Coordinates of N, CA and C in Angstrom, one line a residue:
M1303 N 1.0 -1.1 -0.1 CA -0.1 0.1 -0.2 C 1.2 1.0 -0.1
A1304 N 1.9 1.5 0.5 CA 2.6 1.9 0.6 C 3.3 2.0 -0.8
D1305 N 3.3 1.7 -1.2 CA 4.4 1.0 -2.5 C 3.7 1.7 -3.3
E1306 N 2.5 1.7 -3.3 CA 1.1 2.3 -4.3 C 1.0 4.1 -4.1
S1307 N 1.3 3.9 -2.3 CA 1.0 5.6 -2.6 C 1.8 6.3 -2.5
G1308 N 2.8 6.0 -3.0 CA 4.2 7.0 -3.1 C 4.5 6.9 -4.3
S1309 N 4.1 5.7 -5.1 CA 3.5 5.8 -6.5 C 3.2 7.1 -7.2
N1310 N 2.0 7.0 -6.6 CA 1.0 7.5 -7.1 C 1.2 9.3 -6.4
Q1311 N 1.7 9.1 -5.7 CA 2.6 11.0 -6.2 C 4.1 10.9 -6.1
E1312 N 3.9 10.2 -6.6 CA 5.5 10.5 -7.8 C 4.6 11.4 -9.6
R1313 N 3.6 10.4 -9.4 CA 3.2 10.6 -11.4 C 2.6 12.3 -10.6
S1314 N 1.8 12.4 -9.7 CA 1.7 13.7 -9.7 C 2.1 15.1 -9.5
T1315 N 3.4 14.2 -8.9 CA 4.6 15.0 -8.9 C 5.0 15.6 -10.4
M1316 N 5.2 14.4 -11.2 CA 6.2 14.6 -12.4 C 4.6 15.2 -13.1
R1317 N 3.8 15.1 -13.4 CA 2.8 16.3 -13.7 C 3.1 17.2 -13.3
S1318 N 2.9 18.0 -12.2 CA 3.1 19.3 -12.0 C 3.5 19.4 -12.4
V1319 N 5.5 19.5 -12.5 CA 6.2 19.7 -13.3 C 6.2 20.4 -14.9
E1320 N 5.4 18.8 -15.7 CA 5.4 18.8 -17.4 C 4.3 20.2 -17.6
R1321 N 2.8 19.9 -16.6 CA 2.2 21.4 -16.2 C 2.9 23.2 -16.3
A1322 N 4.0 22.8 -15.0 CA 4.9 24.3 -15.3 C 5.6 24.2 -16.3
F1323 N 6.1 22.8 -16.8 CA 6.9 23.4 -18.0 C 5.7 23.6 -19.2
D1324 N 4.3 22.8 -19.0 CA 4.0 23.7 -20.5 C 3.1 25.0 -20.6
V1325 N 3.3 25.5 -19.2 CA 2.7 27.3 -19.2 C 4.3 28.0 -19.7
V1326 N 5.4 27.1 -18.9 CA 6.6 28.0 -19.6 C 6.5 28.5 -21.3
D1327 N 6.2 27.6 -21.7 CA 5.7 27.0 -23.1 C 5.1 27.8 -23.7
L1328 N 4.0 27.9 -23.3 CA 3.3 28.8 -23.9 C 3.2 30.5 -23.7
L1329 N 4.0 30.5 -22.7 CA 4.1 32.2 -22.3 C 5.8 32.3 -24.0
S1330 N 6.2 31.5 -24.1 CA 8.0 31.4 -24.5 C 7.7 31.6 -26.2
D1331 N 6.3 31.4 -26.6 CA 5.6 30.5 -27.9 C 4.5 31.9 -28.0
S1332 N 3.5 32.9 -27.5 CA 3.2 33.5 -27.0 C 3.4 34.6 -28.2
G1333 N 4.5 35.5 -28.4 CA 5.4 36.7 -27.8 C 4.3 37.9 -27.6
R1334 N 3.5 37.4 -26.5 CA 2.5 38.7 -26.3 C 2.7 37.9 -24.6
P1335 N 2.3 39.0 -23.8 CA 1.6 38.8 -22.6 C 0.5 38.3 -22.4
L1336 N 0.1 37.1 -21.4 CA -1.0 36.1 -22.0 C -2.0 36.9 -20.5
R1337 N -3.4 37.1 -20.2 CA -4.3 36.5 -19.2 C -4.3 35.2 -18.7
L1338 N -4.6 35.3 -16.9 CA -4.6 34.3 -17.0 C -5.8 32.9 -17.9
A1339 N -7.2 33.5 -17.7 CA -7.2 33.0 -18.5 C -7.1 31.9 -20.2
E1340 N -6.3 33.2 -20.7 CA -5.3 32.7 -22.1 C -4.7 31.7 -22.0
V1341 N -4.3 31.4 -20.7 CA -3.0 30.6 -19.8 C -3.9 29.2 -19.9
A1342 N -4.5 29.4 -19.5 CA -5.7 28.3 -18.8 C -5.7 27.9 -19.9
R1343 N -6.4 28.0 -21.2 CA -7.3 27.9 -22.3 C -6.3 26.5 -22.9
G1344 N -4.9 28.0 -22.8 CA -3.7 27.3 -23.9 C -3.2 26.1 -23.4
T1345 N -3.4 25.8 -22.3 CA -2.6 24.6 -21.9 C -3.3 23.5 -21.6
G1346 N -4.8 23.9 -21.4 CA -5.4 23.4 -20.9 C -6.0 22.4 -19.6
L1347 N -5.7 23.4 -18.9 CA -5.6 23.6 -17.4 C -6.9 24.0 -16.9
H1348 N -7.2 23.3 -15.8 CA -8.4 24.8 -14.8 C -7.8 26.0 -14.4
I1349 N -8.7 27.3 -14.3 CA -7.9 28.2 -13.7 C -7.3 28.3 -12.9
A1350 N -7.8 27.6 -11.8 CA -6.9 27.7 -10.6 C -5.8 26.6 -10.4
T1351 N -6.2 25.6 -11.2 CA -4.4 25.2 -11.7 C -3.4 25.8 -12.2
A1352 N -3.8 26.7 -13.4 CA -3.0 27.7 -13.6 C -2.7 28.9 -13.4
Q1353 N -3.7 29.4 -12.2 CA -2.6 30.4 -11.3 C -2.5 30.0 -10.3
R1354 N -2.1 28.7 -9.6 CA -1.4 28.6 -8.3 C 0.3 27.9 -9.3
I1355 N -0.2 27.6 -10.1 CA 1.9 27.1 -11.3 C 1.5 28.6 -11.8
L1356 N 1.6 29.5 -11.9 CA 2.1 30.7 -12.6 C 2.7 31.1 -11.0
K1357 N 1.3 31.5 -9.6 CA 2.2 31.9 -8.8 C 3.6 31.7 -8.9
V1358 N 3.4 29.5 -8.5 CA 5.1 29.2 -8.4 C 6.2 30.0 -9.2
L1359 N 5.7 29.6 -10.4 CA 6.9 30.8 -11.2 C 6.7 31.5 -10.9
E1360 N 5.8 32.4 -10.8 CA 6.5 33.2 -10.7 C 7.5 34.2 -9.6
R1361 N 7.0 33.5 -8.2 CA 7.9 32.8 -7.1 C 9.3 32.5 -7.2
R1362 N 9.0 32.2 -8.4 CA 10.8 31.9 -9.1 C 11.5 32.6 -10.6
N1363 N 10.6 33.7 -11.0 CA 11.5 34.2 -11.1 C 11.0 33.5 -13.1
Y1364 N 10.4 32.8 -13.2 CA 10.8 32.1 -14.6 C 8.8 33.3 -15.1
V1365 N 8.4 33.3 -14.3 CA 7.1 34.0 -14.3 C 7.2 35.4 -14.6
A1366 N 6.7 36.2 -15.2 CA 6.1 37.8 -14.3 C 5.2 38.7 -14.9
Q1367 N 4.2 39.1 -14.0 CA 2.8 39.7 -14.1 C 3.0 41.3 -14.2
D1368 N 2.5 41.3 -14.6 CA 1.8 42.9 -14.5 C 0.5 43.2 -15.5
S1369 N 0.7 44.8 -15.9 CA -1.4 45.0 -15.9 C -1.6 44.5 -17.4
A1370 N -0.9 44.1 -17.9 CA -0.9 43.8 -19.5 C -1.7 41.5 -19.0
G1371 N -0.4 41.6 -18.2 CA -0.5 39.6 -18.4 C 0.6 39.6 -18.0
Y1372 N 1.0 38.2 -18.2 CA 1.7 36.7 -17.2 C 2.4 36.3 -18.8
S1373 N 3.9 36.8 -18.7 CA 5.0 36.3 -19.5 C 6.0 35.7 -18.8
V1374 N 7.2 35.8 -19.3 CA 8.4 35.1 -19.1 C 9.2 36.4 -18.2
G1375 N 9.6 35.0 -17.5 CA 10.7 36.0 -16.8 C 12.2 35.9 -16.5
A1376 N 12.9 36.3 -16.0 CA 14.4 36.7 -16.3 C 14.9 35.8 -15.9
A1377 N 14.4 35.0 -14.6 CA 15.3 33.5 -14.5 C 15.3 32.2 -15.9
A1378 N 14.3 32.9 -16.8 CA 14.5 32.0 -17.8 C 15.8 32.7 -18.8
L1379 N 16.0 34.3 -18.7 CA 17.3 34.1 -19.2 C 18.5 34.2 -18.9
A1380 N 18.3 33.9 -17.5 CA 19.5 33.0 -17.1 C 19.9 32.1 -17.7
A1381 N 18.5 31.2 -17.1 CA 18.7 29.4 -17.8 C 19.5 30.0 -19.3
A1382 N 18.8 30.4 -20.7 CA 19.3 30.7 -21.7 C 20.6 31.0 -21.5
H1383 N 20.8 31.5 -21.1 CA 22.5 32.6 -21.1 C 23.5 31.1 -20.3
S1384 N 22.8 30.9 -19.4 CA 24.2 29.0 -19.6 C 24.3 28.3 -20.1
F1385 N 23.1 28.2 -21.3 CA 23.1 27.0 -22.4 C 23.6 28.5 -23.8
L1386 N 23.9 28.6 -23.8 CA 24.9 29.3 -25.1 C 26.1 29.4 -24.7
V1387 N 26.5 29.7 -23.2 CA 28.2 29.7 -22.7 C 28.0 28.0 -22.0
G1388 N 27.8 27.2 -22.3 CA 28.5 25.8 -21.6 C 27.8 24.8 -22.7
N1389 N 27.2 25.4 -23.8 CA 26.7 24.6 -24.1 C 27.8 24.2 -25.9
H1390 N 28.1 22.6 -25.7 CA 29.3 21.8 -26.3 C 28.8 22.1 -28.2
L1391 N 28.2 22.2 -28.2 CA 27.8 22.3 -30.0 C 27.9 23.7 -30.0
V1392 N 27.3 24.6 -29.3 CA 27.3 26.0 -29.6 C 28.5 26.9 -29.4
L1393 N 29.8 25.8 -28.5 CA 30.8 26.4 -28.9 C 31.5 25.3 -29.7
T1394 N 31.1 24.7 -29.5 CA 32.2 23.8 -31.3 C 31.8 24.7 -32.4
A1395 N 30.9 25.1 -32.5 CA 30.3 25.9 -33.9 C 30.6 26.9 -34.3
T1396 N 31.0 28.2 -33.0 CA 30.5 29.7 -33.0 C 31.9 29.6 -33.8
P1397 N 32.6 29.3 -33.5 CA 34.2 30.1 -34.1 C 34.1 29.0 -36.2
V1398 N 33.4 28.5 -36.3 CA 33.4 28.1 -37.9 C 32.0 28.5 -38.2
L1399 N 31.2 29.2 -37.3 CA 30.2 30.0 -38.4 C 30.7 31.5 -38.2
Q1400 N 31.8 31.4 -37.7 CA 32.5 32.7 -37.4 C 33.2 32.8 -38.8
E1401 N 34.4 32.3 -39.6 CA 34.7 31.1 -40.2 C 33.5 31.1 -41.5
L1402 N 32.2 30.6 -41.3 CA 31.9 31.0 -42.6 C 32.2 32.5 -43.1
A1403 N 30.6 32.9 -42.0 CA 30.1 34.2 -42.2 C 31.3 35.3 -43.5
A1404 N 32.7 35.1 -42.0 CA 33.8 35.8 -42.9 C 34.1 35.9 -44.5
A1405 N 34.6 34.3 -44.4 CA 34.1 33.6 -46.0 C 33.7 34.8 -47.2
L1406 N 32.5 34.2 -46.9 CA 31.4 34.3 -47.7 C 30.5 36.1 -47.1
G1407 N 30.6 36.3 -46.4 CA 29.9 37.7 -45.6 C 28.0 37.4 -45.7
L1408 N 28.4 36.5 -45.4 CA 26.8 36.3 -45.1 C 26.4 36.0 -43.8
T1409 N 25.2 36.5 -43.6 CA 25.2 35.1 -41.8 C 24.7 34.1 -41.4
A1410 N 25.6 33.5 -40.4 CA 26.1 32.3 -40.7 C 25.1 31.9 -39.7
S1411 N 24.1 30.8 -39.0 CA 23.7 29.9 -38.2 C 23.8 28.6 -38.0
L1412 N 23.0 28.4 -36.1 CA 23.1 26.6 -36.4 C 21.7 27.1 -35.3
S1413 N 20.7 25.7 -36.1 CA 19.2 25.6 -35.6 C 19.4 24.0 -34.8
V1414 N 19.0 24.1 -33.6 CA 18.8 22.8 -33.2 C 16.7 22.7 -33.3
R1415 N 16.8 20.9 -33.6 CA 15.3 21.0 -33.0 C 14.7 21.0 -31.6
L1416 N 13.6 21.0 -32.0 CA 12.9 21.7 -30.3 C 11.6 21.0 -29.9
G1417 N 10.9 19.8 -30.6 CA 9.8 19.0 -31.3 C 9.5 19.2 -32.3
S1418 N 8.5 20.9 -32.6 CA 8.3 20.6 -34.1 C 8.8 21.5 -34.6
A1419 N 9.6 22.2 -33.9 CA 9.8 23.4 -34.3 C 11.5 23.4 -33.9
R1420 N 12.0 24.9 -34.3 CA 13.8 24.4 -34.4 C 14.0 26.2 -33.6
V1421 N 15.2 26.2 -33.2 CA 15.2 26.7 -32.6 C 16.8 27.6 -32.6
L1422 N 17.2 28.7 -32.9 CA 17.9 29.4 -33.2 C 19.5 29.3 -32.1
V1423 N 20.5 29.0 -31.6 CA 21.8 28.8 -30.7 C 22.3 29.6 -30.9
A1424 N 22.5 29.8 -32.1 CA 24.4 30.6 -32.3 C 23.6 31.4 -33.4
R1425 N 24.6 32.6 -33.5 CA 24.2 34.1 -34.9 C 25.4 34.5 -35.2
V1426 N 26.1 34.4 -36.2 CA 27.4 35.0 -36.4 C 26.9 35.9 -37.6
E1427 N 26.7 37.5 -38.2 CA 26.7 38.4 -38.6 C 27.1 38.6 -39.9
G1428 N 27.3 38.6 -41.1 CA 28.2 38.7 -42.4 C 28.5 40.1 -42.3
S1429 N 29.1 40.3 -43.5 CA 29.5 41.6 -44.5 C 28.6 42.6 -44.8
S1430 N 27.4 41.6 -45.3 CA 26.7 42.2 -45.6 C 25.1 42.0 -45.1
P1431 N 24.3 43.1 -44.1 CA 23.4 42.5 -43.3 C 22.2 41.8 -43.7
L1432 N 21.7 41.2 -43.2 CA 19.7 41.0 -43.6 C 18.9 42.2 -42.8
R1433 N 18.0 42.1 -43.8 CA 16.9 43.0 -43.7 C 15.8 42.7 -42.5
Y1434 N 16.4 41.9 -41.9 CA 15.5 41.1 -41.2 C 16.5 40.2 -39.8
Q1435 N 15.8 40.3 -38.4 CA 16.5 39.9 -37.6 C 16.1 38.5 -37.5
L1436 N 17.3 37.6 -38.2 CA 17.9 36.2 -36.9 C 17.3 35.8 -35.5
P1437 N 16.1 35.5 -35.0 CA 16.3 36.1 -33.2 C 16.7 34.4 -32.6
V1438 N 18.3 34.5 -32.0 CA 18.6 33.5 -31.0 C 17.1 33.5 -30.3
G1439 N 17.3 32.0 -29.7 CA 16.3 31.7 -28.9 C 14.7 31.4 -29.3
G1440 N 14.7 31.5 -30.8 CA 13.2 32.0 -30.9 C 13.0 30.9 -31.9
R1441 N 11.7 30.3 -31.5 CA 11.6 29.7 -32.8 C 10.6 29.8 -33.5
L1442 N 11.4 28.8 -34.8 CA 11.3 29.2 -36.2 C 10.5 27.1 -36.8
P1443 N 10.0 27.6 -37.6 CA 9.0 26.7 -38.3 C 9.8 25.5 -38.8
L1444 N 9.7 24.2 -39.1 CA 10.6 23.0 -39.6 C 10.2 23.0 -40.8
H1445 N 9.1 23.5 -41.7 CA 8.2 23.2 -42.7 C 9.6 23.3 -43.4
L1446 N 10.3 25.3 -43.1 CA 10.2 26.1 -43.6 C 11.6 26.5 -43.1
G1447 N 12.6 26.8 -44.8 CA 14.1 27.3 -44.6 C 14.7 26.3 -44.1
A1448 N 15.6 26.7 -43.0 CA 16.7 25.9 -42.6 C 15.9 24.4 -42.2
G1449 N 14.9 24.6 -41.6 CA 14.5 23.8 -40.7 C 14.1 22.1 -41.7
K1450 N 13.3 22.8 -42.8 CA 14.0 21.4 -44.3 C 14.4 20.3 -43.4
V1451 N 15.9 20.9 -43.7 CA 17.1 19.6 -43.3 C 16.7 19.1 -42.1
F1452 N 16.1 18.9 -41.3 CA 15.6 18.5 -39.4 C 14.3 17.5 -40.0
L1453 N 13.6 18.1 -41.3 CA 12.3 17.3 -41.3 C 13.6 16.4 -42.5
A1454 N 13.7 16.5 -43.7 CA 14.4 15.9 -44.5 C 15.0 14.4 -43.9
Y1455 N 15.4 14.6 -42.8 CA 15.9 13.3 -42.3 C 15.1 12.5 -41.5
M1456 N 14.0 13.1 -40.9 CA 13.1 12.3 -40.6 C 12.2 11.1 -40.9
D1457 N 11.7 10.0 -40.2 CA 10.9 8.6 -41.3 C 9.1 9.5 -41.5
K1458 N 8.8 9.0 -41.8 CA 7.1 8.7 -42.5 C 7.0 10.1 -41.5
P1459 N 6.6 8.7 -40.2 CA 5.3 9.1 -39.2 C 5.7 10.8 -38.4
G1460 N 7.8 11.2 -38.2 CA 8.0 12.4 -37.9 C 7.3 13.0 -38.9
R1461 N 7.4 12.6 -40.3 CA 6.7 13.9 -40.6 C 6.3 14.5 -41.3
D1462 N 4.9 13.7 -41.1 CA 3.3 13.6 -40.9 C 3.5 14.5 -38.9
E1463 N 3.8 14.3 -37.8 CA 4.1 14.7 -36.9 C 4.2 16.4 -36.6
V1464 N 4.8 16.5 -38.3 CA 4.8 18.0 -38.0 C 3.9 18.5 -39.0
L1465 N 3.9 18.0 -39.7 CA 3.2 18.6 -41.3 C 1.6 18.3 -40.6
G1466 N 1.0 17.1 -39.7 CA 0.2 17.5 -39.9 C -0.9 16.7 -40.7
D1467 N -2.5 17.9 -40.9 CA -3.1 17.9 -42.0 C -3.0 18.9 -43.1
M1468 N -2.0 19.5 -43.3 CA -1.4 20.4 -44.2 C -1.1 19.7 -46.1
E1469 N -2.3 20.1 -46.3 CA -2.2 19.9 -48.1 C -1.1 20.4 -48.8
K1470 N -1.0 21.8 -48.2 CA 0.3 22.3 -48.6 C 1.0 23.1 -48.2
V1471 N 2.8 23.6 -48.2 CA 3.2 24.2 -47.8 C 3.6 25.6 -48.4
E1472 N 2.9 27.1 -47.5 CA 2.8 28.1 -48.4 C 3.9 28.5 -47.8
T1473 N 4.7 29.4 -48.8 CA 6.0 30.5 -48.6 C 5.4 32.4 -48.4
A1474 N 6.6 32.7 -47.9 CA 6.4 33.3 -47.4 C 6.4 34.3 -48.7
G1475 N 6.4 34.0 -50.3 CA 7.0 34.5 -51.4 C 5.5 33.9 -52.0
G1476 N 4.7 33.3 -51.3 CA 3.5 32.9 -52.4 C 3.6 32.3 -53.5
T1477 N 3.9 31.5 -53.1 CA 4.4 30.0 -53.9 C 3.9 29.0 -52.8
A1478 N 2.8 27.7 -53.3 CA 1.8 26.9 -52.3 C 2.6 25.6 -53.4
I1479 N 3.4 24.3 -52.2 CA 3.6 23.5 -52.2 C 3.6 22.4 -52.3
P1480 N 2.2 21.8 -53.2 CA 1.5 20.3 -52.5 C 1.8 19.3 -52.0
R1481 N 1.4 18.9 -51.5 CA 2.1 18.3 -49.8 C 3.5 16.6 -50.3
D1482 N 2.7 16.7 -52.1 CA 3.0 14.4 -52.4 C 4.9 16.0 -53.1
E1483 N 4.5 17.1 -53.4 CA 5.9 17.6 -54.3 C 6.3 18.1 -53.3
Y1484 N 6.5 18.3 -52.2 CA 6.9 18.5 -51.0 C 7.7 17.8 -50.3
L1485 N 6.6 17.0 -50.0 CA 7.5 15.1 -49.4 C 8.7 15.0 -50.8
S1486 N 9.0 14.8 -52.2 CA 9.8 14.2 -53.0 C 10.8 15.7 -52.4
L1487 N 10.8 16.8 -52.8 CA 11.7 17.2 -51.9 C 12.7 17.2 -50.7
L1488 N 11.7 17.2 -49.8 CA 12.9 16.4 -49.0 C 13.7 15.6 -48.5
D1489 N 13.2 15.1 -49.7 CA 13.7 13.1 -50.2 C 14.7 14.1 -51.1
E1490 N 14.8 14.6 -51.8 CA 16.2 15.7 -52.6 C 16.6 15.9 -51.7
I1491 N 16.6 16.3 -51.2 CA 17.3 17.0 -49.5 C 18.6 16.4 -48.5
A1492 N 17.8 15.5 -48.7 CA 18.5 14.5 -47.8 C 19.5 13.5 -48.7
A1493 N 18.7 13.1 -50.2 CA 19.8 12.6 -50.7 C 21.0 13.8 -50.9
Q1494 N 20.8 15.2 -51.4 CA 22.1 15.9 -51.9 C 22.8 16.2 -50.5
G1495 N 22.0 16.0 -49.3 CA 22.7 16.8 -48.2 C 22.9 18.0 -48.3
Y1496 N 22.4 18.8 -48.4 CA 21.8 20.6 -48.3 C 20.5 20.5 -49.0
A1497 N 20.3 22.3 -48.3 CA 18.4 22.9 -48.0 C 18.9 24.1 -49.2
V1498 N 18.7 24.6 -50.2 CA 18.0 26.0 -51.0 C 16.8 26.4 -50.3
S1499 N 16.5 28.0 -49.8 CA 15.2 28.4 -49.9 C 15.7 29.7 -50.2
R1500 N 14.4 29.9 -50.9 CA 14.3 30.8 -51.7 C 12.7 31.9 -50.8
N1501 N 12.6 33.2 -51.3 CA 11.6 33.5 -49.9 C 10.7 32.5 -50.1
E1502 N 11.2 32.1 -48.4 CA 10.1 30.9 -47.8 C 9.2 31.6 -46.8
R1503 N 11.0 32.5 -46.0 CA 10.1 32.3 -44.5 C 9.6 33.7 -44.3
V1504 N 11.1 34.4 -45.4 CA 11.2 36.1 -45.8 C 10.9 36.3 -47.1
V1505 N 10.8 37.7 -47.3 CA 10.5 37.3 -48.3 C 11.7 38.4 -48.8
G1506 N 12.7 37.8 -50.4 CA 13.9 38.7 -50.3 C 14.8 37.9 -49.6
A1507 N 14.7 37.0 -48.9 CA 15.9 36.0 -48.5 C 15.8 35.2 -49.7
V1508 N 17.7 34.8 -49.1 CA 17.7 33.1 -49.9 C 18.4 32.7 -48.7
S1509 N 18.8 31.4 -48.4 CA 19.5 30.5 -47.6 C 20.0 29.5 -47.7
V1510 N 21.6 28.5 -47.5 CA 21.6 27.9 -48.1 C 22.5 27.1 -46.1
S1511 N 21.5 24.9 -46.3 CA 21.6 25.2 -45.3 C 21.8 22.6 -44.9
A1512 N 22.7 23.1 -44.3 CA 22.7 21.5 -44.5 C 23.5 20.9 -43.2
P1513 N 22.8 20.1 -42.6 CA 23.0 18.5 -41.5 C 24.5 18.8 -40.5
V1514 N 24.6 19.0 -39.0 CA 25.3 18.5 -39.0 C 25.2 17.0 -38.0
R1515 N 25.8 16.1 -38.5 CA 26.0 15.0 -37.9 C 26.6 14.3 -37.2
S1516 N 26.0 12.9 -35.8 CA 27.6 12.7 -34.9 C 27.8 11.8 -35.9
R1517 N 29.0 10.9 -35.5 CA 29.8 10.0 -35.9 C 28.6 9.0 -35.6
E1518 N 27.9 9.0 -35.3 CA 26.9 7.6 -34.9 C 25.6 7.4 -35.9
G1519 N 25.5 9.0 -37.0 CA 24.8 9.3 -37.8 C 23.2 10.1 -37.3
H1520 N 23.4 10.6 -36.3 CA 21.9 11.5 -35.2 C 22.7 13.1 -35.7
L1521 N 21.5 13.2 -36.4 CA 21.0 15.1 -36.5 C 21.1 15.5 -35.6
L1522 N 22.5 16.6 -35.0 CA 22.4 16.9 -34.0 C 22.4 19.0 -33.9
G1523 N 22.2 18.9 -35.6 CA 21.5 20.9 -36.0 C 21.3 21.0 -37.2
A1524 N 21.4 22.0 -38.0 CA 21.2 22.5 -39.7 C 22.3 24.0 -38.8
V1525 N 23.5 23.4 -40.1 CA 23.9 25.3 -40.1 C 23.6 25.8 -41.1
Q1526 N 23.3 26.8 -41.3 CA 22.8 27.6 -42.5 C 23.6 29.1 -42.9
V1527 N 22.7 29.5 -43.7 CA 23.8 31.0 -44.3 C 22.7 31.1 -44.8
A1528 N 22.3 33.0 -44.5 CA 21.4 33.4 -45.5 C 21.7 35.1 -45.7
G1529 N 20.7 35.4 -46.6 CA 21.2 36.8 -47.5 C 20.1 37.3 -48.4
R1530 N 20.7 38.4 -48.4 CA 19.8 39.3 -49.9 C 20.0 37.9 -50.8
E1531 N 18.3 38.4 -51.6 CA 18.6 38.0 -53.1 C 19.8 38.7 -54.2
E1532 N 20.6 39.3 -54.1 CA 21.2 40.3 -54.9 C 22.4 39.6 -54.2
D1533 N 22.5 39.4 -53.0 CA 24.0 38.1 -52.2 C 24.2 37.3 -52.4
L1534 N 23.6 36.8 -52.8 CA 23.2 34.8 -53.0 C 23.0 34.4 -54.2
S1535 N 23.0 35.2 -55.2 CA 22.1 35.1 -56.3 C 23.0 33.0 -57.4
D1536 N 22.6 33.3 -58.4 CA 22.9 31.6 -58.7 C 24.1 31.4 -58.8
D1537 N 24.4 32.0 -59.1 CA 26.4 31.9 -59.7 C 27.0 31.9 -58.8
R1538 N 26.1 32.2 -57.3 CA 27.3 31.7 -56.1 C 26.6 30.8 -55.7
L1539 N 25.6 30.1 -55.8 CA 25.6 28.7 -55.5 C 26.0 27.7 -54.5
P1540 N 26.5 27.1 -56.1 CA 27.7 25.5 -55.9 C 29.0 26.5 -55.0
E1541 N 29.0 27.2 -55.0 CA 31.1 27.9 -53.9 C 29.7 27.8 -52.0
V1542 N 28.5 29.3 -52.3 CA 27.6 28.7 -51.3 C 28.3 27.5 -50.9
T1543 N 26.6 26.8 -51.8 CA 26.9 25.1 -50.9 C 28.2 24.4 -50.2
R1544 N 29.1 24.1 -50.8 CA 30.2 23.5 -50.8 C 30.8 24.8 -49.5
E1545 N 30.3 25.5 -49.4 CA 31.1 25.5 -47.6 C 30.0 25.5 -46.8
V1546 N 28.2 25.9 -46.8 CA 28.0 25.6 -45.4 C 28.4 23.8 -46.1
V1547 N 28.1 22.9 -46.4 CA 28.4 21.3 -46.3 C 30.1 21.1 -45.7
N1548 N 30.6 21.7 -46.0 CA 32.3 21.7 -45.1 C 31.8 22.2 -44.1
A1549 N 31.4 23.5 -43.8 CA 30.7 23.6 -42.5 C 30.7 23.0 -40.9
G1550 N 29.0 22.0 -41.6 CA 28.7 20.6 -41.2 C 29.3 20.2 -40.9
A1551 N 29.9 19.6 -42.0 CA 30.9 18.2 -42.1 C 32.5 18.5 -40.4
S1552 N 32.5 19.7 -40.7 CA 33.8 21.0 -39.8 C 33.1 20.2 -38.4
I1553 N 31.6 20.7 -37.9 CA 31.5 21.2 -36.3 C 31.3 19.8 -35.9
A1554 N 31.1 19.1 -36.8 CA 30.4 17.7 -36.8 C 31.1 17.2 -36.1
A1555 N 33.1 16.9 -37.4 CA 34.3 16.4 -36.7 C 35.1 17.3 -35.6
R1556 N 34.9 18.2 -35.4 CA 35.2 18.6 -33.8 C 35.1 18.3 -32.8
M1557 N 33.4 17.8 -32.8 CA 32.7 17.2 -32.1 C 33.0 16.1 -31.5
R1558 N 34.1 15.1 -31.6 CA 34.4 14.0 -31.1 C 35.5 13.6 -30.6

């Protein structure tokens, strides 16, 4: 009886932890402060449960509250900083990104997968600045831009989970790619080892991305360079692609 009681208590504790992370994830993705009712609705929690969790997170500074509602607190930023200065992949990739940005004059970055999204964990600006900001720490879609590298190496169930019931993939440039054609594109990316993206997330932007794989073949992240259309013309693509693929291999080699 005691063992069963302890097991139930452990499950309850773990569920409370999961719910707290659900709240933090919701606030992280929202891009704006949320009211209590919005937090409860977004996490599927009873409003009283959501309020209790928010109060605990607020005491630990992972959540902040003001007149606009609840948002992520300063402790989350401190945790993110610890990741950036202590993560082996980020530390290994940064000098390679610096070399890549210097050689090509384009913005170089590294992304890792986070569920059905990717997160930019390192960025080095090139001499030709982008017209938009690549947000370190921001969640970006897997089905556009460098995210396609992650999708390309997933099996069918993994791809289906990310794409859901999406019948076509729509880009910022107005192109709508039918699902079957898009899946064929992913197979092509997996076969050739890199992805080229034009006007997918941002109009007027071009990027080339490649995988960073462990010795065992696990996908650790995706390295990418991005620039304006005038800075990354068709004539430059072979050179840029070669440099990006080599950068992915270099990061992987230094991880060993």
